[in-house]
Amino acid sequence: MREFTMTEERRSRSTEAFYGRRKGKPLRNQQVESIESLLPLLKVDLETPAPKPLAALFPADVKSIRLEIGFGGGEHLVHRAAENPSTGFIGVEPFVNSMAKLLGAVKERELMNIRLYDDDATQLLDWLSNECIDHIDLLYPDPWPKKKHWKRRFVSDVNLARFHRVLKPGGKFCFASDIDTYINWTLQHCARHGGFEWTAKTSADWLAPYDNWPGTRYENKAKREGRSSAYLTFLKV
C-alpha cells in the first residue's frame, strides 16, 4: 500500500495534499471492470469546457446541480441521487476503492443523474463556470487532526472562494463533522470570508442531521467512539 505523492504540477496550483493514500486493498475483478469501463463513461472531462448549462452533463433531465466532495463509501451520494432524480449529482473521490464501491451501486440501481471525478476536487472547481452549482456537500472530510497538518484541511480561504464563485446566489454549502476543532475552524473561516451565512438559529439546527439523512460509515464510527456530530448549513450571500 503506497502513499500518494503530490506532483509538481499540482504544487504549482497552490493546493495542498487534501487527501492521503489513493488505494487500499486490491480490487475484485468486478470492481476493476467498473473502474475500466464505467468510470470513463461517467467521468467529467476537464479537457473540454464546462457546458452551459451544466445540466447538459447528464442524460437525465435535471433541474439543479449538487456537488459532493469526498463521498467516501458513497452512501450519502447514492441515497440523494435515488431520492432526487431531477437533481444532477457530481461526486468527487480520489480513493480508488471508494470509487469502485460507488460505481457498483450506480450500476446496480441504474442511476442516470450521477457524474464523477476521481482526482483533486480543486481541479473540478476551477473548471466549473461561475454560479452553476446549487448545493455543495463536504461531509466528514479528513480532519487532519494534528495542528501541523491543519493547512491540509479542505476548508480554507482559497477553497471557500472557489465555493462562492461556483455556487448560485442563495446556494447551499453543507458541512458535517464529528471533530470539534474542524467544526470551529469551518465556522471561523466562513465568517471570515463574509460570503456565507450560517443558517442556524438554535443548537437544534446544527445538532440534528439533515432532512432524510441516510447516515454514513464515518458518522457511525464517531457514534461508536462516543463523538457527536455537527451539521452546518451555509447560504451564499
PDB file of C-alpha atoms in Angstrom:
ATOM      1  CA  MET A   1       0.000   0.000   0.000  1.00  0.00           C
ATOM      2  CA  ARG A   2       1.771   3.141  -1.166  1.00  0.00           C
ATOM      3  CA  GLU A   3       1.259   6.716  -0.120  1.00  0.00           C
ATOM      4  CA  PHE A   4       0.117   9.139  -2.813  1.00  0.00           C
ATOM      5  CA  THR A   5       2.698  11.792  -3.657  1.00  0.00           C
ATOM      6  CA  MET A   6       1.608  15.196  -4.922  1.00  0.00           C
ATOM      7  CA  THR A   7       3.017  16.037  -8.349  1.00  0.00           C
ATOM      8  CA  GLU A   8       4.937  19.163  -9.257  1.00  0.00           C
ATOM      9  CA  GLU A   9       2.012  20.185 -11.433  1.00  0.00           C
ATOM     10  CA  ARG A  10      -0.370  20.092  -8.503  1.00  0.00           C
ATOM     11  CA  ARG A  11       2.047  22.024  -6.299  1.00  0.00           C
ATOM     12  CA  SER A  12       2.159  24.725  -8.948  1.00  0.00           C
ATOM     13  CA  ARG A  13      -1.590  25.169  -8.463  1.00  0.00           C
ATOM     14  CA  SER A  14      -1.041  26.232  -4.843  1.00  0.00           C
ATOM     15  CA  THR A  15      -3.015  23.290  -3.496  1.00  0.00           C
ATOM     16  CA  GLU A  16      -2.227  21.083  -0.540  1.00  0.00           C
ATOM     17  CA  ALA A  17      -2.479  17.321  -0.109  1.00  0.00           C
ATOM     18  CA  PHE A  18      -6.126  17.366   0.933  1.00  0.00           C
ATOM     19  CA  TYR A  19      -6.253  13.581   0.811  1.00  0.00           C
ATOM     20  CA  GLY A  20      -3.738  10.840   1.523  1.00  0.00           C
ATOM     21  CA  ARG A  21      -3.483   7.390   0.001  1.00  0.00           C
ATOM     22  CA  ARG A  22      -5.111   6.633  -3.342  1.00  0.00           C
ATOM     23  CA  LYS A  23      -5.504   2.865  -2.979  1.00  0.00           C
ATOM     24  CA  GLY A  24      -6.362   0.363  -0.270  1.00  0.00           C
ATOM     25  CA  LYS A  25      -6.812  -3.383  -0.559  1.00  0.00           C
ATOM     26  CA  PRO A  26      -6.752  -4.973  -4.026  1.00  0.00           C
ATOM     27  CA  LEU A  27      -9.930  -4.574  -6.051  1.00  0.00           C
ATOM     28  CA  ARG A  28     -12.080  -7.528  -7.035  1.00  0.00           C
ATOM     29  CA  ASN A  29     -12.326  -8.335 -10.751  1.00  0.00           C
ATOM     30  CA  GLN A  30     -15.807  -6.841 -10.993  1.00  0.00           C
ATOM     31  CA  GLN A  31     -14.589  -3.630  -9.389  1.00  0.00           C
ATOM     32  CA  VAL A  32     -11.656  -3.412 -11.777  1.00  0.00           C
ATOM     33  CA  GLU A  33     -14.087  -3.820 -14.667  1.00  0.00           C
ATOM     34  CA  SER A  34     -16.216  -0.948 -13.338  1.00  0.00           C
ATOM     35  CA  ILE A  35     -13.185   1.316 -12.996  1.00  0.00           C
ATOM     36  CA  GLU A  36     -12.043   0.486 -16.521  1.00  0.00           C
ATOM     37  CA  SER A  37     -15.368   0.555 -18.351  1.00  0.00           C
ATOM     38  CA  LEU A  38     -17.989   2.503 -16.371  1.00  0.00           C
ATOM     39  CA  LEU A  39     -15.896   5.282 -14.852  1.00  0.00           C
ATOM     40  CA  PRO A  40     -14.776   6.650 -18.252  1.00  0.00           C
ATOM     41  CA  LEU A  41     -18.450   6.983 -19.230  1.00  0.00           C
ATOM     42  CA  LEU A  42     -19.354   8.910 -16.084  1.00  0.00           C
ATOM     43  CA  LYS A  43     -16.164  10.901 -15.519  1.00  0.00           C
ATOM     44  CA  VAL A  44     -16.298  14.655 -16.035  1.00  0.00           C
ATOM     45  CA  ASP A  45     -13.873  15.579 -18.809  1.00  0.00           C
ATOM     46  CA  LEU A  46     -11.889  18.642 -17.760  1.00  0.00           C
ATOM     47  CA  GLU A  47     -10.167  18.756 -21.149  1.00  0.00           C
ATOM     48  CA  THR A  48     -13.326  20.242 -22.648  1.00  0.00           C
ATOM     49  CA  PRO A  49     -15.001  23.465 -21.477  1.00  0.00           C
ATOM     50  CA  ALA A  50     -17.735  23.142 -18.889  1.00  0.00           C
ATOM     51  CA  PRO A  51     -21.086  23.001 -20.706  1.00  0.00           C
ATOM     52  CA  LYS A  52     -23.584  25.795 -20.304  1.00  0.00           C
ATOM     53  CA  PRO A  53     -25.943  24.923 -18.815  1.00  0.00           C
ATOM     54  CA  LEU A  54     -24.079  22.407 -16.654  1.00  0.00           C
ATOM     55  CA  ALA A  55     -27.159  20.174 -16.720  1.00  0.00           C
ATOM     56  CA  ALA A  56     -26.005  19.114 -20.198  1.00  0.00           C
ATOM     57  CA  LEU A  57     -23.532  16.785 -18.436  1.00  0.00           C
ATOM     58  CA  PHE A  58     -26.415  14.454 -17.640  1.00  0.00           C
ATOM     59  CA  PRO A  59     -28.584  12.296 -19.895  1.00  0.00           C
ATOM     60  CA  ALA A  60     -31.396  12.724 -17.390  1.00  0.00           C
ATOM     61  CA  ASP A  61     -33.487  15.907 -17.352  1.00  0.00           C
ATOM     62  CA  VAL A  62     -32.119  17.622 -14.254  1.00  0.00           C
ATOM     63  CA  LYS A  63     -33.241  20.945 -12.803  1.00  0.00           C
ATOM     64  CA  SER A  64     -30.455  21.565 -10.276  1.00  0.00           C
ATOM     65  CA  ILE A  65     -26.837  20.501  -9.703  1.00  0.00           C
ATOM     66  CA  ARG A  66     -25.344  19.212  -6.445  1.00  0.00           C
ATOM     67  CA  LEU A  67     -21.642  18.589  -5.827  1.00  0.00           C
ATOM     68  CA  GLU A  68     -20.332  16.202  -3.160  1.00  0.00           C
ATOM     69  CA  ILE A  69     -16.612  16.390  -2.417  1.00  0.00           C
ATOM     70  CA  GLY A  70     -15.062  13.254  -0.919  1.00  0.00           C
ATOM     71  CA  PHE A  71     -18.071  10.921  -0.995  1.00  0.00           C
ATOM     72  CA  GLY A  72     -16.250   8.093   0.826  1.00  0.00           C
ATOM     73  CA  GLY A  73     -18.342   4.941   0.740  1.00  0.00           C
ATOM     74  CA  GLY A  74     -20.944   6.695  -1.403  1.00  0.00           C
ATOM     75  CA  GLU A  75     -23.868   6.019   0.966  1.00  0.00           C
ATOM     76  CA  HIS A  76     -24.991   9.626   1.007  1.00  0.00           C
ATOM     77  CA  LEU A  77     -24.445  10.296  -2.705  1.00  0.00           C
ATOM     78  CA  VAL A  78     -26.379   7.204  -3.817  1.00  0.00           C
ATOM     79  CA  HIS A  79     -29.208   7.926  -1.357  1.00  0.00           C
ATOM     80  CA  ARG A  80     -29.595  11.529  -2.510  1.00  0.00           C
ATOM     81  CA  ALA A  81     -29.367  10.664  -6.200  1.00  0.00           C
ATOM     82  CA  ALA A  82     -32.053   7.995  -5.843  1.00  0.00           C
ATOM     83  CA  GLU A  83     -34.451  10.242  -3.935  1.00  0.00           C
ATOM     84  CA  ASN A  84     -33.859  13.283  -6.181  1.00  0.00           C
ATOM     85  CA  PRO A  85     -33.939  12.107  -9.819  1.00  0.00           C
ATOM     86  CA  SER A  86     -34.408  15.682 -11.056  1.00  0.00           C
ATOM     87  CA  THR A  87     -31.096  16.756  -9.473  1.00  0.00           C
ATOM     88  CA  GLY A  88     -27.783  16.118 -11.167  1.00  0.00           C
ATOM     89  CA  PHE A  89     -25.040  14.970  -8.789  1.00  0.00           C
ATOM     90  CA  ILE A  90     -21.298  15.334  -9.297  1.00  0.00           C
ATOM     91  CA  GLY A  91     -19.304  13.200  -6.880  1.00  0.00           C
ATOM     92  CA  VAL A  92     -15.575  13.660  -6.292  1.00  0.00           C
ATOM     93  CA  GLU A  93     -13.457  10.945  -4.680  1.00  0.00           C
ATOM     94  CA  PRO A  94      -9.761  10.213  -5.372  1.00  0.00           C
ATOM     95  CA  PHE A  95      -9.675   6.989  -3.311  1.00  0.00           C
ATOM     96  CA  VAL A  96      -9.920   4.152  -5.825  1.00  0.00           C
ATOM     97  CA  ASN A  97     -11.634   1.636  -3.533  1.00  0.00           C
ATOM     98  CA  SER A  98     -14.377   4.124  -2.673  1.00  0.00           C
ATOM     99  CA  MET A  99     -14.893   4.953  -6.336  1.00  0.00           C
ATOM    100  CA  ALA A 100     -15.190   1.264  -7.173  1.00  0.00           C
ATOM    101  CA  LYS A 101     -17.824   0.797  -4.470  1.00  0.00           C
ATOM    102  CA  LEU A 102     -19.815   3.775  -5.715  1.00  0.00           C
ATOM    103  CA  LEU A 103     -19.682   2.563  -9.317  1.00  0.00           C
ATOM    104  CA  GLY A 104     -21.134  -0.780  -8.234  1.00  0.00           C
ATOM    105  CA  ALA A 105     -24.097   0.997  -6.630  1.00  0.00           C
ATOM    106  CA  VAL A 106     -24.636   3.231  -9.661  1.00  0.00           C
ATOM    107  CA  LYS A 107     -24.715   0.187 -11.934  1.00  0.00           C
ATOM    108  CA  GLU A 108     -26.980  -1.828  -9.638  1.00  0.00           C
ATOM    109  CA  ARG A 109     -29.501   0.996  -9.207  1.00  0.00           C
ATOM    110  CA  GLU A 110     -29.195   2.319 -12.783  1.00  0.00           C
ATOM    111  CA  LEU A 111     -28.726   5.897 -11.616  1.00  0.00           C
ATOM    112  CA  MET A 112     -28.687   8.297 -14.561  1.00  0.00           C
ATOM    113  CA  ASN A 113     -28.115  11.511 -12.601  1.00  0.00           C
ATOM    114  CA  ILE A 114     -24.558  10.966 -11.326  1.00  0.00           C
ATOM    115  CA  ARG A 115     -21.296  12.168 -12.828  1.00  0.00           C
ATOM    116  CA  LEU A 116     -17.905  11.546 -11.206  1.00  0.00           C
ATOM    117  CA  TYR A 117     -14.393  12.896 -10.851  1.00  0.00           C
ATOM    118  CA  ASP A 118     -11.576  10.826  -9.366  1.00  0.00           C
ATOM    119  CA  ASP A 119      -8.874  13.390  -8.666  1.00  0.00           C
ATOM    120  CA  ASP A 120      -8.257  16.692  -6.892  1.00  0.00           C
ATOM    121  CA  ALA A 121     -11.585  18.465  -6.301  1.00  0.00           C
ATOM    122  CA  THR A 122      -9.938  21.866  -6.755  1.00  0.00           C
ATOM    123  CA  GLN A 123      -9.306  20.984 -10.408  1.00  0.00           C
ATOM    124  CA  LEU A 124     -13.027  20.408 -10.903  1.00  0.00           C
ATOM    125  CA  LEU A 125     -13.952  23.561  -9.016  1.00  0.00           C
ATOM    126  CA  ASP A 126     -11.619  25.644 -11.178  1.00  0.00           C
ATOM    127  CA  TRP A 127     -13.121  24.076 -14.322  1.00  0.00           C
ATOM    128  CA  LEU A 128     -16.700  24.955 -13.378  1.00  0.00           C
ATOM    129  CA  SER A 129     -18.336  28.138 -14.632  1.00  0.00           C
ATOM    130  CA  ASN A 130     -19.462  30.903 -12.305  1.00  0.00           C
ATOM    131  CA  GLU A 131     -22.710  30.332 -10.413  1.00  0.00           C
ATOM    132  CA  CYS A 132     -23.531  26.901 -11.847  1.00  0.00           C
ATOM    133  CA  ILE A 133     -23.922  24.790  -8.670  1.00  0.00           C
ATOM    134  CA  ASP A 134     -26.960  24.784  -6.382  1.00  0.00           C
ATOM    135  CA  HIS A 135     -25.537  22.824  -3.460  1.00  0.00           C
ATOM    136  CA  ILE A 136     -22.119  21.658  -2.212  1.00  0.00           C
ATOM    137  CA  ASP A 137     -21.705  18.848   0.337  1.00  0.00           C
ATOM    138  CA  LEU A 138     -18.489  18.345   2.301  1.00  0.00           C
ATOM    139  CA  LEU A 139     -19.372  15.549   4.724  1.00  0.00           C
ATOM    140  CA  TYR A 140     -16.926  14.128   7.253  1.00  0.00           C
ATOM    141  CA  PRO A 141     -13.847  15.329   5.379  1.00  0.00           C
ATOM    142  CA  ASP A 142     -10.417  14.250   6.583  1.00  0.00           C
ATOM    143  CA  PRO A 143      -9.900  16.383   9.728  1.00  0.00           C
ATOM    144  CA  TRP A 144      -6.092  16.259   9.611  1.00  0.00           C
ATOM    145  CA  PRO A 145      -6.178  16.332  13.434  1.00  0.00           C
ATOM    146  CA  LYS A 146      -2.544  17.301  14.039  1.00  0.00           C
ATOM    147  CA  LYS A 147      -2.175  21.066  14.143  1.00  0.00           C
ATOM    148  CA  LYS A 148       0.836  20.985  11.810  1.00  0.00           C
ATOM    149  CA  HIS A 149      -1.444  19.383   9.182  1.00  0.00           C
ATOM    150  CA  TRP A 150      -4.389  21.791   9.520  1.00  0.00           C
ATOM    151  CA  LYS A 151      -3.294  23.544   6.321  1.00  0.00           C
ATOM    152  CA  ARG A 152      -4.369  20.366   4.509  1.00  0.00           C
ATOM    153  CA  ARG A 153      -7.988  20.753   5.576  1.00  0.00           C
ATOM    154  CA  PHE A 154     -10.222  21.271   2.585  1.00  0.00           C
ATOM    155  CA  VAL A 155     -11.999  24.206   4.175  1.00  0.00           C
ATOM    156  CA  SER A 156      -9.631  27.101   3.564  1.00  0.00           C
ATOM    157  CA  ASP A 157      -9.779  30.691   2.418  1.00  0.00           C
ATOM    158  CA  VAL A 158      -8.892  29.739  -1.155  1.00  0.00           C
ATOM    159  CA  ASN A 159     -11.383  26.866  -1.354  1.00  0.00           C
ATOM    160  CA  LEU A 160     -14.206  28.897   0.161  1.00  0.00           C
ATOM    161  CA  ALA A 161     -13.514  31.459  -2.559  1.00  0.00           C
ATOM    162  CA  ARG A 162     -13.887  28.623  -5.071  1.00  0.00           C
ATOM    163  CA  PHE A 163     -17.172  27.546  -3.463  1.00  0.00           C
ATOM    164  CA  HIS A 164     -18.503  31.088  -3.501  1.00  0.00           C
ATOM    165  CA  ARG A 165     -17.660  31.529  -7.177  1.00  0.00           C
ATOM    166  CA  VAL A 166     -19.382  28.365  -8.409  1.00  0.00           C
ATOM    167  CA  LEU A 167     -22.455  28.475  -6.151  1.00  0.00           C
ATOM    168  CA  LYS A 168     -25.577  30.157  -7.426  1.00  0.00           C
ATOM    169  CA  PRO A 169     -26.949  33.064  -5.364  1.00  0.00           C
ATOM    170  CA  GLY A 170     -28.608  31.519  -2.329  1.00  0.00           C
ATOM    171  CA  GLY A 171     -26.845  28.199  -2.960  1.00  0.00           C
ATOM    172  CA  LYS A 172     -26.069  25.908  -0.031  1.00  0.00           C
ATOM    173  CA  PHE A 173     -22.803  24.680   1.433  1.00  0.00           C
ATOM    174  CA  CYS A 174     -23.344  21.802   3.876  1.00  0.00           C
ATOM    175  CA  PHE A 175     -20.546  20.617   6.154  1.00  0.00           C
ATOM    176  CA  ALA A 176     -20.701  17.718   8.631  1.00  0.00           C
ATOM    177  CA  SER A 177     -18.020  16.578  11.055  1.00  0.00           C
ATOM    178  CA  ASP A 178     -17.518  14.974  14.437  1.00  0.00           C
ATOM    179  CA  ILE A 179     -14.244  16.825  15.112  1.00  0.00           C
ATOM    180  CA  ASP A 180     -14.744  19.929  17.261  1.00  0.00           C
ATOM    181  CA  THR A 181     -11.630  21.713  16.033  1.00  0.00           C
ATOM    182  CA  TYR A 182     -12.691  21.288  12.397  1.00  0.00           C
ATOM    183  CA  ILE A 183     -16.241  22.442  13.143  1.00  0.00           C
ATOM    184  CA  ASN A 184     -14.934  25.607  14.792  1.00  0.00           C
ATOM    185  CA  TRP A 185     -12.368  26.010  12.018  1.00  0.00           C
ATOM    186  CA  THR A 186     -15.136  25.929   9.402  1.00  0.00           C
ATOM    187  CA  LEU A 187     -17.338  28.389  11.266  1.00  0.00           C
ATOM    188  CA  GLN A 188     -14.434  30.793  11.654  1.00  0.00           C
ATOM    189  CA  HIS A 189     -13.327  30.524   8.027  1.00  0.00           C
ATOM    190  CA  CYS A 190     -16.856  31.025   6.687  1.00  0.00           C
ATOM    191  CA  ALA A 191     -17.369  34.039   8.957  1.00  0.00           C
ATOM    192  CA  ARG A 192     -14.055  35.492   7.840  1.00  0.00           C
ATOM    193  CA  HIS A 193     -14.905  35.006   4.171  1.00  0.00           C
ATOM    194  CA  GLY A 194     -18.076  37.050   4.576  1.00  0.00           C
ATOM    195  CA  GLY A 195     -19.931  35.442   1.681  1.00  0.00           C
ATOM    196  CA  PHE A 196     -21.541  32.614   3.655  1.00  0.00           C
ATOM    197  CA  GLU A 197     -24.401  32.975   6.124  1.00  0.00           C
ATOM    198  CA  TRP A 198     -24.710  30.245   8.759  1.00  0.00           C
ATOM    199  CA  THR A 199     -28.403  29.345   8.906  1.00  0.00           C
ATOM    200  CA  ALA A 200     -28.557  28.004  12.482  1.00  0.00           C
ATOM    201  CA  LYS A 201     -30.777  29.878  14.907  1.00  0.00           C
ATOM    202  CA  THR A 202     -30.670  27.397  17.806  1.00  0.00           C
ATOM    203  CA  SER A 203     -28.408  24.480  18.738  1.00  0.00           C
ATOM    204  CA  ALA A 204     -31.008  22.053  17.397  1.00  0.00           C
ATOM    205  CA  ASP A 205     -30.379  23.433  13.919  1.00  0.00           C
ATOM    206  CA  TRP A 206     -26.804  22.154  13.860  1.00  0.00           C
ATOM    207  CA  LEU A 207     -27.078  19.134  16.171  1.00  0.00           C
ATOM    208  CA  ALA A 208     -29.864  17.489  14.180  1.00  0.00           C
ATOM    209  CA  PRO A 209     -28.906  15.654  10.974  1.00  0.00           C
ATOM    210  CA  TYR A 210     -30.094  16.982   7.639  1.00  0.00           C
ATOM    211  CA  ASP A 211     -33.564  16.019   6.391  1.00  0.00           C
ATOM    212  CA  ASN A 212     -33.786  12.415   5.172  1.00  0.00           C
ATOM    213  CA  TRP A 213     -30.206  11.872   6.321  1.00  0.00           C
ATOM    214  CA  PRO A 214     -29.072   8.309   5.488  1.00  0.00           C
ATOM    215  CA  GLY A 215     -26.064   8.299   7.812  1.00  0.00           C
ATOM    216  CA  THR A 216     -22.545   7.384   6.758  1.00  0.00           C
ATOM    217  CA  ARG A 217     -19.937   4.900   7.937  1.00  0.00           C
ATOM    218  CA  TYR A 218     -17.861   7.793   9.286  1.00  0.00           C
ATOM    219  CA  GLU A 219     -20.780   9.028  11.343  1.00  0.00           C
ATOM    220  CA  ASN A 220     -21.384   5.524  12.675  1.00  0.00           C
ATOM    221  CA  LYS A 221     -17.724   5.249  13.654  1.00  0.00           C
ATOM    222  CA  ALA A 222     -17.953   8.555  15.506  1.00  0.00           C
ATOM    223  CA  LYS A 223     -21.002   7.340  17.426  1.00  0.00           C
ATOM    224  CA  ARG A 224     -19.266   4.115  18.400  1.00  0.00           C
ATOM    225  CA  GLU A 225     -16.338   6.143  19.707  1.00  0.00           C
ATOM    226  CA  GLY A 226     -18.624   8.482  21.680  1.00  0.00           C
ATOM    227  CA  ARG A 227     -18.386  11.595  19.490  1.00  0.00           C
ATOM    228  CA  SER A 228     -21.369  13.672  18.441  1.00  0.00           C
ATOM    229  CA  SER A 229     -21.599  15.399  15.090  1.00  0.00           C
ATOM    230  CA  ALA A 230     -22.427  18.860  13.838  1.00  0.00           C
ATOM    231  CA  TYR A 231     -24.354  19.517  10.630  1.00  0.00           C
ATOM    232  CA  LEU A 232     -23.657  23.040   9.411  1.00  0.00           C
ATOM    233  CA  THR A 233     -25.551  24.742   6.608  1.00  0.00           C
ATOM    234  CA  PHE A 234     -24.386  27.972   4.973  1.00  0.00           C
ATOM    235  CA  LEU A 235     -26.072  30.048   2.270  1.00  0.00           C
ATOM    236  CA  LYS A 236     -24.149  32.039  -0.314  1.00  0.00           C
ATOM    237  CA  VAL A 237     -24.818  35.740   0.208  1.00  0.00           C
TER     238      VAL A 237
END
